[in-house]
Short mmCIF file of C-alpha atoms in Angstrom, two decimals:
data_model
loop_
_atom_site.label_atom_id
_atom_site.label_comp_id
_atom_site.label_asym_id
_atom_site.label_seq_id
_atom_site.Cartn_x
_atom_site.Cartn_y
_atom_site.Cartn_z
CA MET A 1 -4.33 -2.89 23.02
CA LYS A 2 -4.01 -6.30 21.36
CA ASN A 3 -7.48 -6.25 19.81
CA ASN A 4 -7.82 -3.62 17.11
CA ILE A 5 -9.98 -3.37 13.99
CA TYR A 6 -8.65 -1.68 10.87
CA ALA A 7 -10.11 -0.74 7.49
CA CYS A 8 -7.46 -0.40 4.78
CA LEU A 9 -8.10 1.31 1.44
CA GLU A 10 -5.93 1.00 -1.67
CA ILE A 11 -6.85 3.04 -4.74
CA GLY A 12 -5.01 1.21 -7.48
CA CYS A 13 -4.96 1.66 -11.25
CA ALA A 14 -6.76 -1.65 -11.88
CA GLU A 15 -8.86 -2.00 -8.74
CA ALA A 16 -9.85 -0.07 -5.66
CA ARG A 17 -9.62 -2.54 -2.79
CA MET A 18 -10.67 -2.46 0.81
CA MET A 19 -10.08 -4.87 3.65
CA VAL A 20 -11.49 -4.76 7.16
CA CYS A 21 -9.58 -6.95 9.57
CA ASN A 22 -9.32 -7.62 13.27
CA ILE A 23 -5.89 -8.15 14.82
CA ARG A 24 -6.47 -10.06 18.03
CA GLN A 25 -3.74 -11.63 20.14
CA GLU A 26 -1.24 -11.26 17.29
CA ARG A 27 -3.51 -13.04 14.79
CA LEU A 28 -5.22 -11.31 11.86
CA TYR A 29 -8.80 -12.15 10.94
CA VAL A 30 -10.40 -10.83 7.73
CA LEU A 31 -13.87 -9.44 8.44
CA SER A 32 -14.58 -8.13 4.95
CA GLN A 33 -12.70 -7.88 1.69
CA GLN A 34 -14.14 -6.11 -1.35
CA SER A 35 -12.84 -4.66 -4.62
CA VAL A 36 -14.22 -2.75 -7.61
CA VAL A 37 -12.71 -2.02 -11.03
CA ALA A 38 -10.99 1.36 -10.84
CA THR A 39 -11.26 4.09 -13.45
CA GLY A 40 -9.91 7.63 -13.34
CA ILE A 41 -6.50 6.63 -11.90
CA GLU A 42 -3.33 6.36 -13.99
CA ASN A 43 0.15 5.73 -12.63
CA GLY A 44 -1.04 6.62 -9.15
CA ASN A 45 -2.40 10.01 -10.21
CA VAL A 46 -6.03 11.13 -10.30
CA VAL A 47 -7.07 11.91 -13.88
CA ASN A 48 -10.87 11.85 -13.53
CA VAL A 49 -12.36 12.73 -10.16
CA ASN A 50 -15.95 11.85 -11.02
CA GLN A 51 -15.12 8.37 -12.23
CA ILE A 52 -12.96 7.29 -9.30
CA VAL A 53 -15.25 8.86 -6.68
CA GLU A 54 -18.23 6.89 -8.01
CA LYS A 55 -16.18 3.70 -7.85
CA LEU A 56 -15.11 4.44 -4.27
CA LYS A 57 -18.71 5.12 -3.25
CA LEU A 58 -19.66 1.71 -4.63
CA LEU A 59 -16.77 0.08 -2.78
CA LYS A 60 -17.77 1.76 0.49
CA ALA A 61 -21.39 0.67 0.08
CA ASN A 62 -20.35 -2.93 -0.64
CA VAL A 63 -18.14 -3.16 2.45
CA GLU A 64 -20.75 -1.58 4.72
CA ALA A 65 -23.43 -3.92 3.38
CA ASP A 66 -21.14 -6.86 4.03
CA LEU A 67 -20.44 -5.72 7.60
CA LYS A 68 -23.97 -4.38 8.20
CA GLN A 69 -22.20 -1.44 9.80
CA ASP A 70 -20.97 2.03 8.87
CA ILE A 71 -17.24 2.50 8.44
CA GLN A 72 -16.03 5.33 10.62
CA ASN A 73 -12.55 5.82 9.16
CA VAL A 74 -9.93 4.15 6.98
CA LEU A 75 -6.20 3.80 6.49
CA LEU A 76 -5.25 5.10 3.04
CA ALA A 77 -2.39 3.69 0.95
CA VAL A 78 -0.10 6.15 -0.82
CA PRO A 79 1.87 4.90 -3.87
CA SER A 80 5.65 5.16 -4.20
CA VAL A 81 5.57 8.11 -6.57
CA GLU A 82 8.18 10.81 -5.86
CA CYS A 83 8.71 9.51 -2.34
CA ARG A 84 11.83 9.88 -0.19
CA ILE A 85 13.13 7.72 2.66
CA ASP A 86 15.62 9.39 5.02
CA ASN A 87 17.42 8.06 8.08
CA VAL A 88 16.69 10.15 11.17
CA ALA A 89 17.36 10.11 14.91
CA ASN A 90 15.76 11.98 17.78
CA SER A 91 16.38 12.08 21.52
CA LEU A 92 14.19 12.84 24.53
CA GLU A 93 15.22 13.67 28.09
CA LEU A 94 13.32 11.49 30.57
CA ASP A 95 12.17 11.69 34.15
CA PRO A 96 14.61 9.27 35.85
CA ASN A 97 11.96 8.33 38.39
CA GLN A 98 9.32 7.31 35.87
CA PRO A 99 9.27 4.37 33.41
CA ILE A 100 9.14 5.12 29.71
CA SER A 101 5.50 5.56 28.64
CA HIS A 102 3.45 5.64 25.45
CA ALA A 103 3.45 9.44 25.75
CA ASN A 104 7.26 9.53 25.61
CA ILE A 105 7.29 7.54 22.39
CA LYS A 106 4.54 9.72 20.92
CA GLN A 107 6.68 12.77 21.67
CA LEU A 108 9.66 11.29 19.82
CA PHE A 109 7.48 10.57 16.80
CA ARG A 110 5.86 14.00 16.95
CA ASP A 111 9.21 15.78 17.04
CA ILE A 112 10.39 13.94 13.91
CA ILE A 113 7.09 14.61 12.14
CA ASN A 114 7.43 18.33 12.86
CA GLN A 115 10.92 18.53 11.37
CA PRO A 116 11.00 20.41 8.03
CA THR A 117 10.56 18.34 4.87
CA TYR A 118 11.79 18.91 1.34
CA HIS A 119 9.91 21.38 -0.82
CA ASP A 120 6.50 20.02 -2.00
CA GLN A 121 6.91 16.92 0.20
CA VAL A 122 4.79 15.83 3.16
CA ALA A 123 5.68 13.31 5.86
CA ILE A 124 3.89 9.99 5.46
CA ASN A 125 5.33 7.56 8.00
CA ILE A 126 7.97 7.23 10.67
CA VAL A 127 9.40 3.71 10.58
CA PRO A 128 11.15 2.97 13.92
CA ARG A 129 14.29 0.85 13.69
CA ALA A 130 15.57 0.83 17.26
CA PHE A 131 15.33 2.61 20.62
CA VAL A 132 18.36 3.27 22.81
CA VAL A 133 18.06 4.04 26.53
CA ASP A 134 21.06 5.80 28.12
CA ASP A 135 23.41 4.78 25.28
CA LYS A 136 22.96 1.09 26.03
CA ASN A 137 21.99 -1.70 23.65
CA ALA A 138 19.36 -0.99 21.02
CA ILE A 139 15.94 -2.49 21.71
CA GLN A 140 12.66 -2.68 19.80
CA ASN A 141 10.30 -1.67 22.61
CA PRO A 142 11.45 0.53 25.52
CA LEU A 143 8.11 0.73 27.35
CA GLY A 144 8.49 0.35 31.13
CA ILE A 145 12.26 0.89 31.20
CA ILE A 146 13.66 3.59 33.51
CA GLY A 147 16.39 5.89 32.23
CA LYS A 148 17.52 9.46 31.66
CA GLN A 149 17.52 9.64 27.87
CA LEU A 150 15.65 7.85 25.10
CA ILE A 151 16.93 7.91 21.51
CA LEU A 152 14.88 6.78 18.50
CA HIS A 153 16.63 5.66 15.31
CA ALA A 154 14.09 5.61 12.51
CA GLN A 155 13.36 6.33 8.87
CA LYS A 156 11.18 9.22 7.79
CA VAL A 157 9.07 8.64 4.67
CA THR A 158 7.83 11.62 2.66
CA ALA A 159 5.85 11.86 -0.58
CA SER A 160 4.52 14.45 -3.00
CA ALA A 161 2.08 16.70 -1.14
CA SER A 162 -0.13 17.18 -4.22
CA LEU A 163 -0.40 13.43 -4.85
CA VAL A 164 -1.24 12.72 -1.20
CA TYR A 165 -3.82 15.48 -1.07
CA ASN A 166 -5.49 14.38 -4.31
CA LEU A 167 -5.94 10.84 -2.96
CA ILE A 168 -7.29 12.15 0.33
CA ASN A 169 -9.63 14.47 -1.55
CA ILE A 170 -11.27 11.75 -3.67
CA ALA A 171 -11.54 9.44 -0.65
CA GLU A 172 -13.34 12.12 1.35
CA LEU A 173 -15.58 13.01 -1.60
CA ALA A 174 -16.64 9.35 -1.63
CA GLY A 175 -17.62 9.56 2.04
CA PHE A 176 -14.55 8.06 3.70
CA ARG A 177 -12.85 9.65 6.68
CA ILE A 178 -9.08 9.25 6.75
CA ALA A 179 -7.60 8.06 10.05
CA ASP A 180 -4.06 7.67 8.74
CA ILE A 181 -2.00 7.44 5.58
CA VAL A 182 0.61 4.77 4.87
CA LEU A 183 3.22 4.39 2.14
CA GLY A 184 1.84 1.11 0.86
CA SER A 185 5.10 -0.31 -0.48
CA VAL A 186 6.94 0.04 2.84
CA ALA A 187 4.14 -1.55 4.87
CA GLU A 188 3.83 -4.33 2.28
CA THR A 189 7.57 -4.99 2.26
CA MET A 190 7.84 -5.18 6.04
CA TYR A 191 4.99 -7.69 6.13
CA ALA A 192 6.08 -9.88 3.21
CA LEU A 193 9.78 -10.15 4.08
CA THR A 194 11.22 -12.22 6.90
CA SER A 195 13.50 -10.65 9.51
CA GLU A 196 16.44 -12.46 7.90
CA GLN A 197 15.61 -11.02 4.49
CA LEU A 198 15.26 -7.53 5.94
CA LYS A 199 18.69 -7.86 7.54
CA LYS A 200 20.65 -9.54 4.74
CA GLY A 201 19.08 -7.61 1.90
CA ALA A 202 16.22 -8.27 -0.49
CA CYS A 203 14.25 -6.73 -3.33
CA HIS A 204 10.48 -6.62 -3.08
CA VAL A 205 8.67 -6.11 -6.40
CA ASN A 206 4.94 -5.42 -6.73
CA ILE A 207 3.74 -5.78 -10.32
CA GLY A 208 0.47 -3.91 -10.74
CA LYS A 209 -1.57 -2.83 -13.72
CA ASP A 210 0.24 0.38 -14.72
CA MET A 211 3.13 0.43 -12.25
CA THR A 212 5.81 -1.90 -10.96
CA THR A 213 7.05 -0.85 -7.54
CA ILE A 214 10.59 -1.81 -6.48
CA THR A 215 11.51 -1.63 -2.80
CA VAL A 216 15.07 -2.47 -1.73
CA VAL A 217 15.98 -3.29 1.88
CA HIS A 218 19.30 -3.96 3.57
CA SER A 219 20.57 -4.10 7.15
CA GLY A 220 17.02 -3.62 8.41
CA LYS A 221 16.58 -0.38 6.46
CA VAL A 222 14.34 0.45 3.53
CA VAL A 223 16.97 1.74 1.11
CA SER A 224 14.58 2.94 -1.60
CA SER A 225 11.09 2.52 -3.01
CA VAL A 226 10.21 3.61 -6.54
CA SER A 227 7.38 2.96 -9.00
CA LEU A 228 8.15 2.46 -12.69
CA SER A 229 5.60 2.92 -15.47
CA THR A 230 5.26 -0.70 -16.55
CA GLY A 231 2.98 -3.50 -15.47
CA GLY A 232 0.29 -6.00 -16.37
CA GLN A 233 -1.45 -3.56 -18.73
CA ASP A 234 1.61 -3.70 -20.99
CA VAL A 235 1.03 -7.44 -21.41
CA THR A 236 -2.67 -6.90 -22.19
CA GLN A 237 -1.88 -4.17 -24.71
CA HIS A 238 0.68 -6.33 -26.45
CA ILE A 239 -1.81 -9.20 -26.76
CA SER A 240 -4.37 -6.78 -28.18
CA ASP A 241 -1.92 -5.42 -30.75
CA ALA A 242 -0.52 -8.80 -31.74
CA PHE A 243 -3.87 -10.50 -32.38
CA LYS A 244 -5.87 -7.40 -33.41
CA VAL A 245 -8.47 -7.88 -30.65
CA ASP A 246 -9.90 -5.31 -28.23
CA GLU A 247 -8.36 -4.90 -24.78
CA GLN A 248 -11.28 -6.60 -23.03
CA THR A 249 -10.75 -9.75 -25.12
CA ALA A 250 -6.99 -9.52 -24.60
CA GLU A 251 -7.45 -9.31 -20.83
CA MET A 252 -9.79 -12.32 -20.93
CA LEU A 253 -7.21 -14.34 -22.85
CA LYS A 254 -4.48 -13.38 -20.39
CA LEU A 255 -6.50 -14.23 -17.30
CA ASN A 256 -8.05 -17.46 -18.57
CA PHE A 257 -5.26 -18.93 -20.68
CA GLY A 258 -2.14 -16.98 -19.78
CA ARG A 259 1.02 -18.80 -18.73
CA ILE A 260 4.78 -18.54 -19.13
CA TYR A 261 7.15 -21.13 -20.60
CA HIS A 262 4.50 -23.49 -21.95
CA GLU A 263 5.50 -25.62 -24.90
CA SER A 264 3.15 -27.96 -26.72
CA THR A 265 3.55 -29.99 -29.89
CA ALA A 266 -0.19 -29.95 -30.59
CA PRO A 267 -1.67 -26.54 -31.54
CA GLU A 268 -4.49 -25.86 -29.09
CA ILE A 269 -6.87 -23.19 -30.39
CA ILE A 270 -8.17 -21.06 -27.50
CA TYR A 271 -9.83 -18.23 -29.42
CA ALA A 272 -11.21 -17.71 -32.91
CA ASP A 273 -13.38 -14.99 -34.37
CA ASP A 274 -14.17 -13.13 -37.57
CA LEU A 275 -13.40 -9.46 -36.97
CA ASP A 276 -14.16 -6.98 -39.77
CA GLY A 277 -13.89 -9.71 -42.36
CA GLN A 278 -10.54 -10.91 -41.02
CA PHE A 279 -10.33 -14.32 -39.34
CA VAL A 280 -8.48 -14.28 -36.03
CA CYS A 281 -7.14 -17.50 -34.54
CA VAL A 282 -5.12 -17.70 -31.33
CA THR A 283 -3.43 -20.85 -30.09
CA ARG A 284 -2.21 -21.38 -26.54
CA GLN A 285 1.39 -21.42 -27.71
CA MET A 286 1.01 -18.13 -29.57
CA LEU A 287 -0.42 -16.51 -26.45
CA THR A 288 2.31 -17.99 -24.27
CA ASP A 289 5.03 -16.60 -26.52
CA ILE A 290 3.55 -13.09 -26.35
CA ILE A 291 3.07 -13.18 -22.57
CA THR A 292 6.52 -14.62 -21.90
CA SER A 293 8.21 -11.91 -23.97
CA ARG A 294 6.35 -9.10 -22.21
CA TYR A 295 6.97 -10.44 -18.70
CA GLU A 296 10.60 -10.86 -19.60
CA ALA A 297 10.69 -7.19 -20.63
CA ILE A 298 9.12 -6.10 -17.31
CA LEU A 299 11.59 -8.12 -15.24
CA LYS A 300 14.53 -6.83 -17.27
CA VAL A 301 13.38 -3.27 -16.52
CA VAL A 302 13.52 -4.14 -12.81
CA LYS A 303 16.99 -5.64 -13.20
CA GLN A 304 18.22 -2.63 -15.17
CA TYR A 305 16.97 -0.27 -12.47
CA LEU A 306 18.91 -2.20 -9.83
CA ILE A 307 22.07 -2.18 -11.96
CA GLU A 308 21.86 1.54 -12.75
CA ASN A 309 21.44 2.37 -9.06
CA CYS A 310 24.39 0.17 -8.05
CA TYR A 311 22.43 -2.37 -6.04
CA LYS A 312 23.95 -5.82 -5.66
CA HIS A 313 21.20 -7.44 -7.68
CA ASP A 314 23.08 -10.75 -7.88
CA GLN A 315 23.31 -11.09 -4.09
CA MET A 316 19.75 -10.50 -2.91
CA GLN A 317 16.56 -12.48 -2.69
CA TYR A 318 13.52 -11.42 -4.71
CA ILE A 319 9.99 -11.35 -3.31
CA PHE A 320 7.10 -10.62 -5.67
CA THR A 321 3.54 -9.51 -4.95
CA GLY A 322 0.73 -7.99 -6.98
CA GLY A 323 -1.89 -9.82 -9.00
CA ALA A 324 0.26 -9.89 -12.16
CA SER A 325 2.87 -12.06 -10.42
CA GLU A 326 0.47 -14.99 -9.97
CA ILE A 327 0.57 -16.11 -13.60
CA GLU A 328 1.67 -19.71 -14.09
CA GLY A 329 5.40 -20.09 -14.75
CA PHE A 330 6.34 -16.69 -13.32
CA ASN A 331 8.83 -18.14 -10.81
CA LEU A 332 10.79 -19.94 -13.54
CA LEU A 333 11.15 -16.81 -15.65
CA ALA A 334 12.09 -14.57 -12.72
CA LYS A 335 14.67 -17.05 -11.43
CA ALA A 336 16.23 -17.29 -14.89
CA ILE A 337 16.55 -13.50 -15.21
CA PHE A 338 17.80 -12.71 -11.69
CA ALA A 339 19.69 -15.99 -11.07
CA GLN A 340 18.64 -15.77 -7.42
CA GLU A 341 15.99 -17.18 -5.11
CA VAL A 342 12.53 -15.97 -6.10
CA THR A 343 9.36 -16.07 -3.99
CA VAL A 344 5.81 -15.09 -4.93
CA PHE A 345 4.40 -14.17 -1.52
CA THR A 346 0.78 -15.13 -0.81
CA PRO A 347 -1.05 -14.40 2.48
CA SER A 348 -2.16 -17.49 4.38
CA MET A 349 -5.39 -16.24 5.99
CA LEU A 350 -8.82 -17.15 4.67
CA GLY A 351 -10.43 -14.52 2.46
CA ALA A 352 -7.15 -13.00 1.33
CA ARG A 353 -5.15 -15.76 -0.34
CA SER A 354 -3.94 -13.66 -3.24
CA THR A 355 -0.78 -11.62 -3.74
CA LYS A 356 -2.84 -8.51 -4.54
CA TYR A 357 -4.02 -8.32 -0.90
CA VAL A 358 -0.55 -8.24 0.66
CA LYS A 359 -0.44 -4.44 0.73
CA LEU A 360 -3.74 -4.14 2.63
CA ILE A 361 -2.65 -6.69 5.22
CA GLY A 362 0.73 -5.00 5.51
CA MET A 363 -0.93 -1.66 6.19
CA ALA A 364 -3.02 -3.10 9.03
CA THR A 365 -0.08 -4.89 10.66
CA PHE A 366 2.16 -1.81 10.32
CA ILE A 367 -0.34 0.50 11.99
CA HIS A 368 -1.05 -2.16 14.63
CA GLU A 369 2.65 -2.28 15.52
CA MET A 370 2.64 1.51 15.82
CA SER A 371 -0.41 1.35 18.07
CA LEU A 372 1.40 -1.04 20.42
CA LEU A 373 4.12 1.60 20.82
CA THR A 374 1.85 4.63 21.12
CA GLY A 375 -0.97 3.05 23.12
CA GLN A 376 -3.60 4.14 20.62
CA LYS A 377 -6.56 1.77 20.27
CA SER A 378 -8.22 1.65 16.86
CA ASN A 379 -11.70 0.38 16.05
CA ILE A 380 -13.00 1.68 12.77
CA ILE A 381 -16.49 0.23 13.18
CA ASP A 382 -18.79 0.32 16.17
CA PHE A 383 -20.59 -2.96 16.63
CA ASP A 384 -22.49 -1.59 19.65
CA GLN A 385 -24.40 0.99 17.61
CA TYR A 386 -26.08 -0.86 14.78
CA ALA A 387 -29.16 1.35 15.10
CA ASN A 388 -27.27 4.62 14.83
CA VAL A 389 -26.61 4.67 11.11
CA ILE A 390 -25.82 8.16 9.84
CA ALA A 391 -26.52 8.64 6.16
CA ASP A 392 -23.76 10.28 4.16
CA SER A 393 -24.54 13.81 3.13
CA PRO A 394 -24.72 14.47 -0.66
CA LEU A 395 -21.30 15.15 -2.13
CA SER A 396 -20.85 17.51 -5.05
CA MET A 397 -18.85 16.22 -8.00
CA VAL A 398 -16.12 18.27 -9.61
CA GLU A 399 -14.51 17.93 -13.01
CA SER A 400 -10.93 18.23 -11.80
CA VAL A 401 -9.00 18.04 -8.56
CA PRO A 402 -8.99 21.45 -6.84
CA THR A 403 -5.75 22.94 -5.62
CA GLU A 404 -7.39 24.64 -2.64
CA VAL A 405 -10.02 23.56 -0.16
CA THR A 406 -12.88 25.68 1.11
CA PRO A 407 -13.44 24.60 4.71
CA LYS A 408 -16.96 23.49 5.58
CA THR A 409 -18.85 25.49 8.14
CA LYS A 410 -20.93 22.83 9.86
CA GLY A 411 -19.03 21.19 12.68
CA HIS A 412 -20.39 17.68 12.10
CA ASP A 413 -19.53 17.87 8.38
CA ARG A 414 -15.98 18.99 8.95
CA THR A 415 -13.28 16.43 8.31
CA PHE A 416 -9.89 16.07 9.89
CA MET A 417 -8.32 17.53 6.75
CA ASP A 418 -10.61 20.57 6.92
CA HIS A 419 -9.32 21.41 10.38
CA LYS A 420 -5.70 20.84 9.44
CA LEU A 421 -5.85 22.89 6.25
CA GLU A 422 -7.71 25.75 7.92
CA ASN A 423 -5.40 25.92 10.91
CA SER A 424 -2.06 25.55 9.15
CA GLY A 425 -2.73 26.66 5.58
CA VAL A 426 -0.67 23.73 4.28
CA LEU A 427 -1.02 19.99 4.10
CA VAL A 428 0.31 18.44 7.29
CA ARG A 429 0.93 14.93 8.45
CA ILE A 430 -2.30 13.06 9.13
CA PHE A 431 -0.35 10.66 11.34
CA ASP A 432 -0.35 13.47 13.94
CA MET A 433 -3.89 12.37 14.66
CA ILE A 434 -2.91 9.22 16.51
CA PHE A 435 -0.34 11.07 18.57
CA ASP A 436 -2.81 13.64 19.86
CA GLU A 437 -3.32 12.97 23.56
CA LYS A 438 -6.87 11.97 24.32
CA VAL A 439 -8.60 12.63 27.61
CA GLU A 440 -10.57 9.59 28.72
#
């Protein structure tokens, strides 16, 4: 149970990323990490199915070539768009002569999953906070304890059913099979923050290409998680507009020369060109001024959100992730705006030393913790069957995301979602899959 392999998939606005890792004896080892430039995704929503499916196919092929092995299933990240986080509790009567088992914990989770959700919402994750046996002290893991009643205090995370289904749909069209879905921001926050930060209160901010996701925690609870329509693309667009260059050139300038709070007495020319008869000259200081102003605007949007929602923004620590937070000088600007401790969190393991990989690692560790409670072993690749490579069947491309699914008829082509949609008629929680009892 302490040696599981996970493949985590994040379909972002800038990149589609995938990481395959092995968690063995509480240590995480990266087996493969690949990314491709994403197109067809805006603000977490699918806008062009053909484009993003082709990108995901390429990503899948790259990872499988790296592993020399087919990927059997993946964990899929869901963005914090129209999501809800509710505090819940559930109790279970126990056999007083038997110790608490994995099956008992699965039943508690299953009962919460099956509770009604808000209209157009679907359950994503159950985040356990504490277990209580016979009204005694709260504990994190009740396995093996004998009692009469087990109570689970948790948080239930739900998201827009249409958004979740659209992401699942494009992933399956690309040949992936979904083992579970995870609200990426919650998993990322729980991995990046220390237990002290989770208890005392902190704000985790992921600055992506089109979205900045703000997750607030306090007293061990995830208070809220929301994505705002601002991010690194705003900086690129502003550079493009200011210097009259195309977005590709603006992105190059940002990545290669971008920094915050740089002052120089000598004008250092970093770019010059003659565009449509007009000479364009960019100095490092000019670029720095543009970038600093745009990052300041993004961080002030975050601060304004916290103020408007009555969070004690002046009493919490700030932890930043996402590729856009790695720019030189970011810490100084963020500390000046929030007047609090600021950390840009970077994973320490080889192959993933970038803030943009925190979400993928968080997903794997979150699901691994759940597997320790439920007793579900997970190996998404089979190293014992290198010869048995099953080619993906051809997938038809569609121009837009369908609102209904026509179940496939061939048993070996049917996906987990096909069965669920056919049997229930509505989108149901994929997490049910790991709580289904398996006969060995």
